[in-house]
Short mmCIF file of C-alpha atoms in Angstrom, two decimals:
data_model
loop_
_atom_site.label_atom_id
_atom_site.label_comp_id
_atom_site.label_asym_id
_atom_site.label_seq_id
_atom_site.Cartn_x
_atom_site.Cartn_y
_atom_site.Cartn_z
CA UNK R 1 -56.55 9.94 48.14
CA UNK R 2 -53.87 12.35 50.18
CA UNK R 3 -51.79 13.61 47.57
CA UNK R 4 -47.92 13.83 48.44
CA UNK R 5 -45.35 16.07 47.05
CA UNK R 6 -41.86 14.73 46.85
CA UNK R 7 -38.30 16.32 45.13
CA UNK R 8 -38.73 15.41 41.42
CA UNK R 9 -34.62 14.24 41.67
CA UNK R 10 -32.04 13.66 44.21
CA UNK R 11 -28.40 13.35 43.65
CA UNK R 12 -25.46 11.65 45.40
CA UNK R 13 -22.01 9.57 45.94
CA UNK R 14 -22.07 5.75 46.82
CA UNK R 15 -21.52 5.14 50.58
CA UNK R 16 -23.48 8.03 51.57
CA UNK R 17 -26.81 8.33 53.43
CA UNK R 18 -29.55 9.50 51.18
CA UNK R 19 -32.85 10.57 52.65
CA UNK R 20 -36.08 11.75 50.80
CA UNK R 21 -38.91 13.17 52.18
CA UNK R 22 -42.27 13.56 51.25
CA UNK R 23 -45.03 15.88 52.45
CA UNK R 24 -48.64 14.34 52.73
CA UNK R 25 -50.49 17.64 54.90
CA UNK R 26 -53.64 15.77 54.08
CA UNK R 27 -53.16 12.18 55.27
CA UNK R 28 -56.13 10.81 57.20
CA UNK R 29 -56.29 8.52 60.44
CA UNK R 30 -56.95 5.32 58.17
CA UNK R 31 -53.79 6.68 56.07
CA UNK R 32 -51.06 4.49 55.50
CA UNK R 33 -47.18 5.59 53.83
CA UNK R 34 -45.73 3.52 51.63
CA UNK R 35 -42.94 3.67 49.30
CA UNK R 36 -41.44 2.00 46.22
CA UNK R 37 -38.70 1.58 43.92
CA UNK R 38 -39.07 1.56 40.12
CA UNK R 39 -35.66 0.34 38.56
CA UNK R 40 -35.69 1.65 35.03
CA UNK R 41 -37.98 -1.33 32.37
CA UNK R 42 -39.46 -2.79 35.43
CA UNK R 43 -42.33 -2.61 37.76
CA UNK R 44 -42.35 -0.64 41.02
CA UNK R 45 -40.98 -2.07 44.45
CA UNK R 46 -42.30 -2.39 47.77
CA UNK R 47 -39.66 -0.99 49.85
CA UNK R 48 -41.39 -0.22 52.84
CA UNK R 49 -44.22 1.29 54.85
CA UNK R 50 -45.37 2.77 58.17
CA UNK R 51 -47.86 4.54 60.30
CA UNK R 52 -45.90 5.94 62.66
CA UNK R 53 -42.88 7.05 64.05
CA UNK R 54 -40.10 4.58 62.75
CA UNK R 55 -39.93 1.46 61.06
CA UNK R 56 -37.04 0.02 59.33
CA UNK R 57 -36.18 -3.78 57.31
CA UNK R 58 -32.96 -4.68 55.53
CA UNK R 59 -33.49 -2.26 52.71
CA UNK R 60 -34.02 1.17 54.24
CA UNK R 61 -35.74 3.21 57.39
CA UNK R 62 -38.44 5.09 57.42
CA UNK R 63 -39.23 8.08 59.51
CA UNK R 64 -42.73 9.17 60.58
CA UNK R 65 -43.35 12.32 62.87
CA UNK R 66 -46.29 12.86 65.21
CA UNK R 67 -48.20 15.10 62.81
CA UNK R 68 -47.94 12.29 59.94
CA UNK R 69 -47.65 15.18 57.74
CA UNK R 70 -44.77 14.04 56.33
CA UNK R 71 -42.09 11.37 55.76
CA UNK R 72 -38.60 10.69 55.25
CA UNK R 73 -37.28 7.45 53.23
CA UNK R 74 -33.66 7.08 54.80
CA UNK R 75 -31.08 4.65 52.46
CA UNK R 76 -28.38 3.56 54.27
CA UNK R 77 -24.97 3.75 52.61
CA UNK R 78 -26.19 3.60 48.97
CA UNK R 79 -24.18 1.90 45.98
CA UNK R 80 -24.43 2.93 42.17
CA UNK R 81 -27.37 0.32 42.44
CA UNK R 82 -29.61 2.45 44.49
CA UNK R 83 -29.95 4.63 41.41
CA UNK R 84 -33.88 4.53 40.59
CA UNK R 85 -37.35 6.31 41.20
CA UNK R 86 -38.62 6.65 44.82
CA UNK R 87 -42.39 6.41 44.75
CA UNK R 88 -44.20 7.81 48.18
CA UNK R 89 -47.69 6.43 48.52
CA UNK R 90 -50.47 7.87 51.23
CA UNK R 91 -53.22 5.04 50.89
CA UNK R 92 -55.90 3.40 52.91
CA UNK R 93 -56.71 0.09 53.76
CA UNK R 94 -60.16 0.41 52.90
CA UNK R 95 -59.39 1.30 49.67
CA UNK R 96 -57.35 -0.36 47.34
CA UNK R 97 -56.53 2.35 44.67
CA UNK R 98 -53.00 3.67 44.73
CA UNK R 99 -52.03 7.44 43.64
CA UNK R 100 -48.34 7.02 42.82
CA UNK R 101 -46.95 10.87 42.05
CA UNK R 102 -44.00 11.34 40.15
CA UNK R 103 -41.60 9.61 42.35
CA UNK R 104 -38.26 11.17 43.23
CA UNK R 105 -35.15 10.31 40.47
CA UNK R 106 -32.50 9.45 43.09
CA UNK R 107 -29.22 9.29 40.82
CA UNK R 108 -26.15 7.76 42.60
CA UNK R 109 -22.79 8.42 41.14
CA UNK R 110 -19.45 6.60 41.72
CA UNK D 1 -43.97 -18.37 42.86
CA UNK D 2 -42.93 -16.93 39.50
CA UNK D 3 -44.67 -13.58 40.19
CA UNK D 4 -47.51 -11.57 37.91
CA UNK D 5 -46.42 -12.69 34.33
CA UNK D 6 -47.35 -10.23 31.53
CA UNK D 7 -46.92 -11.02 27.44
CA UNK D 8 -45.65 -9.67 25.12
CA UNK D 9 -43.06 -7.91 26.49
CA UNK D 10 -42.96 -5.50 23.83
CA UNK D 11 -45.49 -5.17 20.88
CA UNK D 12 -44.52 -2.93 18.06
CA UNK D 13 -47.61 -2.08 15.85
CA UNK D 14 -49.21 0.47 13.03
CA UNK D 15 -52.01 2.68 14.06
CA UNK D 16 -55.43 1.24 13.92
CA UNK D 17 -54.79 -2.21 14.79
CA UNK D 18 -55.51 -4.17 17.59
CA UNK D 19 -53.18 -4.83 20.93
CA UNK D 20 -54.01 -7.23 23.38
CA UNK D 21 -51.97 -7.39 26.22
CA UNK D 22 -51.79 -10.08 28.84
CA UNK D 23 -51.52 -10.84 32.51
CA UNK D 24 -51.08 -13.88 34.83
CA UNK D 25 -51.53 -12.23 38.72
CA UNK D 26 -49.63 -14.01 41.49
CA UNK D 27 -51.72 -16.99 42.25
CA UNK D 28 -54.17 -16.44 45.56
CA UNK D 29 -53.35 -12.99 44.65
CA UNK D 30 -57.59 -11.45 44.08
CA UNK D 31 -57.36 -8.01 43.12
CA UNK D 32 -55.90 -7.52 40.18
CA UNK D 33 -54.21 -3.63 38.57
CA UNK D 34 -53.52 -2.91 35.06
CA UNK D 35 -51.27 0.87 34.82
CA UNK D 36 -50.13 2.65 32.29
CA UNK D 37 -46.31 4.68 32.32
CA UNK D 38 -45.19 7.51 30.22
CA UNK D 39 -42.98 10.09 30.47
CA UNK D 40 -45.49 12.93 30.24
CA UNK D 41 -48.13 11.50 32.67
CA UNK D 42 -46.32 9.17 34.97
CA UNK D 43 -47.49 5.51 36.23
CA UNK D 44 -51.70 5.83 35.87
CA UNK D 45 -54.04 3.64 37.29
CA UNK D 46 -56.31 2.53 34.27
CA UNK D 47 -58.61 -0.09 36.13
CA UNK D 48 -58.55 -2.61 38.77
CA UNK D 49 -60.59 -5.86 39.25
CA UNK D 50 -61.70 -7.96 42.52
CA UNK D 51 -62.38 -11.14 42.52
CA UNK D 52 -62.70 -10.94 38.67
CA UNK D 53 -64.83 -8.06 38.66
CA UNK D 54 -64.21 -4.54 37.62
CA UNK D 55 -64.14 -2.22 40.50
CA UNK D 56 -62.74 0.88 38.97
CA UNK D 57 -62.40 1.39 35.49
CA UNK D 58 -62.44 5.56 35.60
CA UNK D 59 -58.85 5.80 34.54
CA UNK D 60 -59.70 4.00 31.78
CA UNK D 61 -58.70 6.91 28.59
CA UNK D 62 -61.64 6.19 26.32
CA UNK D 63 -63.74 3.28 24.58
CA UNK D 64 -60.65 2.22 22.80
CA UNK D 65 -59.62 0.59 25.57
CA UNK D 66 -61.37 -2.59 27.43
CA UNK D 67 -60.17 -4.59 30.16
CA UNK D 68 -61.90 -8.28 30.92
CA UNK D 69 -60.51 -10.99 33.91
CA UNK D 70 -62.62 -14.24 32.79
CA UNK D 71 -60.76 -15.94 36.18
CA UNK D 72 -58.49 -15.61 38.66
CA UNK D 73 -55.61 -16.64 36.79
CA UNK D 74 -56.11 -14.70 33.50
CA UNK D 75 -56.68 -10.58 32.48
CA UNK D 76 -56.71 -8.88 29.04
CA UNK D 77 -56.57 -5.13 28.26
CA UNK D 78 -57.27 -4.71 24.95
CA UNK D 79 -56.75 -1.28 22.49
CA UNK D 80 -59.02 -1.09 19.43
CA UNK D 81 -58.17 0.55 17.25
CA UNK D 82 -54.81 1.82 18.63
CA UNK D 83 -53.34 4.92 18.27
CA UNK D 84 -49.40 6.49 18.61
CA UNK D 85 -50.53 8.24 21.60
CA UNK D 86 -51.27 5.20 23.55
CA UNK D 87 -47.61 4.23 23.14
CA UNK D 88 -46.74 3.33 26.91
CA UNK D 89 -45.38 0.77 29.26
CA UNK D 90 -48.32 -1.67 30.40
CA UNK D 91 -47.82 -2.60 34.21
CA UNK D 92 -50.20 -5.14 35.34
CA UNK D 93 -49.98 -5.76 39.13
CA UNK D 94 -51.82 -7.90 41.56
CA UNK D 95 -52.34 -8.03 45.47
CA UNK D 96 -53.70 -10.43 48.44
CA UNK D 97 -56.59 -7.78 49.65
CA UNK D 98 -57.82 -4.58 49.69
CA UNK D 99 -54.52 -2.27 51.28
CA UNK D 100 -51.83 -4.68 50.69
CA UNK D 101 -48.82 -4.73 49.09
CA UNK D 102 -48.93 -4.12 44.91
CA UNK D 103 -46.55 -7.16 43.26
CA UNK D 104 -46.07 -5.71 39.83
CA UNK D 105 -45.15 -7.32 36.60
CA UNK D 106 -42.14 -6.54 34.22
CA UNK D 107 -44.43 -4.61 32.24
CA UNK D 108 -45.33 -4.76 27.85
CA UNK D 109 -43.82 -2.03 26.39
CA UNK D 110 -46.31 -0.80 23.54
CA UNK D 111 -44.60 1.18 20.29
CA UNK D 112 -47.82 1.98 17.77
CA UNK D 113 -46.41 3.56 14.91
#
């Protein structure tokens, strides 16, 4: 499993863009990133994933360069509602175990 | 659907009993994850089933703990005897296949005293 290093917390102002990134220098070819959201007393949240450069749904965007050595989680004008852990996940989909980290304590303030 | 169901929500109990926690995966849903969270270790994978059958059980702490899935509809991780340190949030969480998506549940928040 790539491990992936991400900022342990992240602060900022509602209507602002927040983006976190996350270094994974040892992703492999079958490699793909995911993240989550963990609100706090309940399960993680499948936000969103990729392979590579860009994908983006109705929550957020997701940013992929060419080396797939890292990523960056982009939320689009956040609200006090955003405030939660950011999981980034490196996984395969030949194999179904999934190293979470610490996550990244995005705190969103009025 | 009514998503991976997990009882009790919270257990409070005295060291050296037994805890049995439960979990209902989404239905079609064949692998199924059991995790535990704490504020010193983070969200850890303790063992994972597919198609009822253990697959992984190496995060599994020590023989205190035991995991069965009689069917697809039904899992138990059990604690015997249980001990303060295994105070925790439970997540159970299921998926389709290998490499998709993890739905989790709302988690069992365990308090052994």
């Amino acid at each position: 499993l790539a491990k992936t290093t991400q900022p342990i917390s992240m602060d900022s102002y509602e209507g602002q863009e927040v983006n976190i990134t996350c270094s994974h220098n040892n992703i492999a070819t079958n490699d793909y990133i995911t993240w989550y959201q963990q609100f706090p007393s309940q399960g993680p949240r499948f936000i969103i994933q990729g392979y590579k450069t860009k994908v983006t749904n109705e929550v957020a965007s997701l940013f992929i360069p060419a080396d797939r050595k890292s990523s960056t989680l982009s939320l689009p004008r956040v609200s006090l509602s955003d405030t939660a852990v950011y999981y980034c996940l490196v996984r395969s989909y030949n194999f179904n175990k999934f190293y979470f980290g610490s996550g990244t304590k995005l705190n969103v303030k009025p | 659907d009514a998503g991976v169901i997990q009882s009790p929500r919270h257990e409070v109990t005295e060291m050296g009993q037994e805890v049995t926690l439960r979990c209902k995966p989404i239905s079609g849903h064949n692998s199924l994850f059991w995790y535990r969270q704490t504020m010193m270790r983070g969200l850890e994978l303790l063992i994972y089933f597919n198609n009822n059958v253990p697959i992984d059980d190496s995060g599994m702490p020590e023989d205190r703990f035991s995991a069965k899935m009689p069917n697809a509809s039904f899992s138990t991780l059990k604690i015997q005897p249980s001990e303060p340190r295994d105070s925790a949030v439970y997540f159970c969480a299921s998926n389709r296949d290998r490499g998709e998506t993890q739905y989790f549940g709302p988690g069992t928040r365990l308090l052994v005293l």
